[in-house]
CSV table of C-alpha atoms in Angstrom, one decimal:
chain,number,residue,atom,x,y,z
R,1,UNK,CA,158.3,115.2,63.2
R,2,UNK,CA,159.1,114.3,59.4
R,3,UNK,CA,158.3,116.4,56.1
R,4,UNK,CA,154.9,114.4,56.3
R,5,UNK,CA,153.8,116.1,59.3
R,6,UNK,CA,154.8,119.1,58.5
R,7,UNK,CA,152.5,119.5,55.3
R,8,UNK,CA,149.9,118.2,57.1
R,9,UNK,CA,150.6,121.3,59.4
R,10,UNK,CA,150.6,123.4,56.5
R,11,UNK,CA,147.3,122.3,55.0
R,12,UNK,CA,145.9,122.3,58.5
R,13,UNK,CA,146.9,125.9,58.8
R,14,UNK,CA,145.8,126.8,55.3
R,15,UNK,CA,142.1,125.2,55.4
R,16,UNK,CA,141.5,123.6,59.3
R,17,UNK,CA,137.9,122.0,57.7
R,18,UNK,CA,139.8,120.1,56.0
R,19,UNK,CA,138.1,116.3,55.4
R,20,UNK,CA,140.9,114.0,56.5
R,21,UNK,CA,140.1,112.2,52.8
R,22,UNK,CA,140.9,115.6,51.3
R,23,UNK,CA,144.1,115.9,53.5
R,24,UNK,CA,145.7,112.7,53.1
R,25,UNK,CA,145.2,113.2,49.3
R,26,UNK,CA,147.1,116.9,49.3
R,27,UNK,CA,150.0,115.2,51.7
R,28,UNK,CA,150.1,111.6,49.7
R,29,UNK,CA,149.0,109.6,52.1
R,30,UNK,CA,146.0,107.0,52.5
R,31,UNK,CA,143.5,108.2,54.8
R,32,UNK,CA,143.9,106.1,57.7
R,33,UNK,CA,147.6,106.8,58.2
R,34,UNK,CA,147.0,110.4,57.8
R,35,UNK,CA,144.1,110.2,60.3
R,36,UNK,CA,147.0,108.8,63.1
R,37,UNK,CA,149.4,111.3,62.1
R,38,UNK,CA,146.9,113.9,62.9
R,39,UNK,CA,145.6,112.7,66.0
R,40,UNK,CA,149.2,112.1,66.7
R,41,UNK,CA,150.3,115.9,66.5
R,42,UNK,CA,147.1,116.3,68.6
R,43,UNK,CA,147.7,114.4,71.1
R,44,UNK,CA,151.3,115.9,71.5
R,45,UNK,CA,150.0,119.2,71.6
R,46,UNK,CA,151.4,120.5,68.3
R,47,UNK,CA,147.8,121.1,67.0
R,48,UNK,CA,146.5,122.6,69.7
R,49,UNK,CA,143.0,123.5,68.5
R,50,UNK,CA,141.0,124.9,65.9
R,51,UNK,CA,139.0,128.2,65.0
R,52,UNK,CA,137.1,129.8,62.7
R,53,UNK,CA,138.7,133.3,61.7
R,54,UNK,CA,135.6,136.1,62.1
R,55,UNK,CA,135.6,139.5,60.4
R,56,UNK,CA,135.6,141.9,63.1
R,57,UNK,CA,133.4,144.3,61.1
R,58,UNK,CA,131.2,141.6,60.9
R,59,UNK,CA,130.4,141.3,64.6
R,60,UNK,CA,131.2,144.5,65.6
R,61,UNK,CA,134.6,145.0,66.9
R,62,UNK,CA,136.3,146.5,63.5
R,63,UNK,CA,138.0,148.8,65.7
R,64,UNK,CA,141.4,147.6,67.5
R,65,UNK,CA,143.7,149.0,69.2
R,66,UNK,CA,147.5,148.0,70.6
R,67,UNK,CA,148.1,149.1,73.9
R,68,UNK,CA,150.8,149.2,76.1
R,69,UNK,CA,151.0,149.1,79.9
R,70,UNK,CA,153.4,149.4,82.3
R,71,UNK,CA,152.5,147.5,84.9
R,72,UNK,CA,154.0,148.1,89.1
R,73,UNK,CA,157.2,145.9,89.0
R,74,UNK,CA,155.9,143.8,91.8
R,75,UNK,CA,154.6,139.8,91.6
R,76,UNK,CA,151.3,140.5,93.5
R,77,UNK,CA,150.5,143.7,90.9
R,78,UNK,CA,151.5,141.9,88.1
R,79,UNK,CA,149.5,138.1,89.1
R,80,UNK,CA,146.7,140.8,90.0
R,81,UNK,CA,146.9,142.4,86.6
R,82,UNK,CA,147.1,139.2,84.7
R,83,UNK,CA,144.0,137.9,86.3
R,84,UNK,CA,141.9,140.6,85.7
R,85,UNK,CA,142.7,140.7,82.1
R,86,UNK,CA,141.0,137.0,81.4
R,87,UNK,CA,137.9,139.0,82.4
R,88,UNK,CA,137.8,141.3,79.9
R,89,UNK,CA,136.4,140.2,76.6
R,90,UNK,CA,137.6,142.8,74.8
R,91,UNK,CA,141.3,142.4,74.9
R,92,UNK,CA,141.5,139.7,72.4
R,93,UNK,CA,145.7,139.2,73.1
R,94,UNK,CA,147.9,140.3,75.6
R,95,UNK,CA,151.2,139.4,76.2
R,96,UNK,CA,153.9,140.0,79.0
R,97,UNK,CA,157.5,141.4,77.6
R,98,UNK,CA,160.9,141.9,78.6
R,99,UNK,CA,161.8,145.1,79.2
R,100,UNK,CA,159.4,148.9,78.9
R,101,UNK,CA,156.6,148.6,78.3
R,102,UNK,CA,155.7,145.8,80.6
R,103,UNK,CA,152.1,144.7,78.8
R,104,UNK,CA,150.7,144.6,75.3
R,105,UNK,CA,147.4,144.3,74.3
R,106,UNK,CA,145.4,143.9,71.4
R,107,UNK,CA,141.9,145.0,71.8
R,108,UNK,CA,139.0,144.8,69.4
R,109,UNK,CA,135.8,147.6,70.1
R,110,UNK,CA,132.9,148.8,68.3
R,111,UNK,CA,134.4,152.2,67.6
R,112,UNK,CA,136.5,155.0,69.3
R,113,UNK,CA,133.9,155.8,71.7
R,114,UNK,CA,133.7,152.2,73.1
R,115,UNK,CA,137.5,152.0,73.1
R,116,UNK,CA,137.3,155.4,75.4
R,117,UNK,CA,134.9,154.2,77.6
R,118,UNK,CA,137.4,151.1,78.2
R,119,UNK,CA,140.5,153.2,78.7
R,120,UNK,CA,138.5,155.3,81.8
R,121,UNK,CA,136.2,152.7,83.3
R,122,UNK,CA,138.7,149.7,83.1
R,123,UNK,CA,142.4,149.3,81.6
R,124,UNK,CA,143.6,152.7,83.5
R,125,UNK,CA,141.8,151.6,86.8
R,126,UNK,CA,143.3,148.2,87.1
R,127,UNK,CA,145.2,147.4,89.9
R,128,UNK,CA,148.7,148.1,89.7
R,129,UNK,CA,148.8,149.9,86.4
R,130,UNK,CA,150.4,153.1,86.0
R,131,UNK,CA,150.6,153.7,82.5
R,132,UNK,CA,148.6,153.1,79.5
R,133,UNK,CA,149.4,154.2,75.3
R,134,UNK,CA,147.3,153.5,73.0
R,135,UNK,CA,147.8,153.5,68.9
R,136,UNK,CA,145.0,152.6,66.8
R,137,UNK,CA,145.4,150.5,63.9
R,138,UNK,CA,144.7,152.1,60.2
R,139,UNK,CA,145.3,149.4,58.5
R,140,UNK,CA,146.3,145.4,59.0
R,141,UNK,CA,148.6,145.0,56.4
R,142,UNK,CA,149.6,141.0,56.9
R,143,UNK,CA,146.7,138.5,58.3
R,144,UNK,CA,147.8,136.3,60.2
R,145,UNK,CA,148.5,133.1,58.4
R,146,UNK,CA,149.5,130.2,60.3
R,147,UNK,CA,153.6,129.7,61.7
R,148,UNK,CA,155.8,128.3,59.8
R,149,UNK,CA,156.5,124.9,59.8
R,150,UNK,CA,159.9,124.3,58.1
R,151,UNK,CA,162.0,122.2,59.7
């Protein structure tokens, strides 16, 4: 990957509707070269998709929450656990860490009473769990931006 396809990583990140015209002008290329670069870092998995970001407050779900979980220590518990989570549209991230707690969710809800109704009826009675903490965001104070792509 050369400083080319890096600012075309950084433009993609920065404006993903790009027109490859547009694109191959802001990274000084001609727009058939650019176009192979790009479907280049596609096809190697470096861009691996793209999305349009959503206000949450727009559809709904301007209330989130990170949770953490601690999990039984077992595989079955924890394949269990992981499994069940894909089914639950609310948890908009979850990842598995090193060390207490086990789990760490990012959930999106309508409000305090929909995130209580999701702490009884499902995140505390999945299998294997034995712990749950919840904070509540106040305020997102950095979006999220895209990674950095220096090299």
């Amino acid at each position: 990957m050369d400083a080319i396809d890096r600012e075309i990583l950084r433009e993609l990140q920065t404006d993903g509707r790009l027109s490859n015209q547009e694109l191959a002008q802001r990274v000084g290329l001609t727009p058939s070269p650019c176009m192979r670069r790009v479907r280049q870092l596609e096809q190697d998995g470096v861009i691996q998709g793209y999305r349009a970001v959503i206000d949450p407050e727009a559809v709904g779900r301007g209330f989130e929450v990170l949770v953490s979980i601690e999990v039984r220590r077992d595989r079955e518990a924890v394949e269990a656990f992981e499994e069940a989570l894909q089914d639950i549209p609310d948890v908009i991230e979850a990842y598995r860490l090193f060390g207490s707690p086990g789990c760490l969710l990012r959930i999106a809800v309508a409000d305090l009473r929909a995130y209580e109704q999701l702490w009884i009826e499902t995140l505390t009675a999945l299998s294997g769990v034995t712990e749950v903490n919840s904070q509540i965001i106040m305020k997102r104070i950095k979006e999220p931006s895209g990674l950095p792509v220096d090299g």
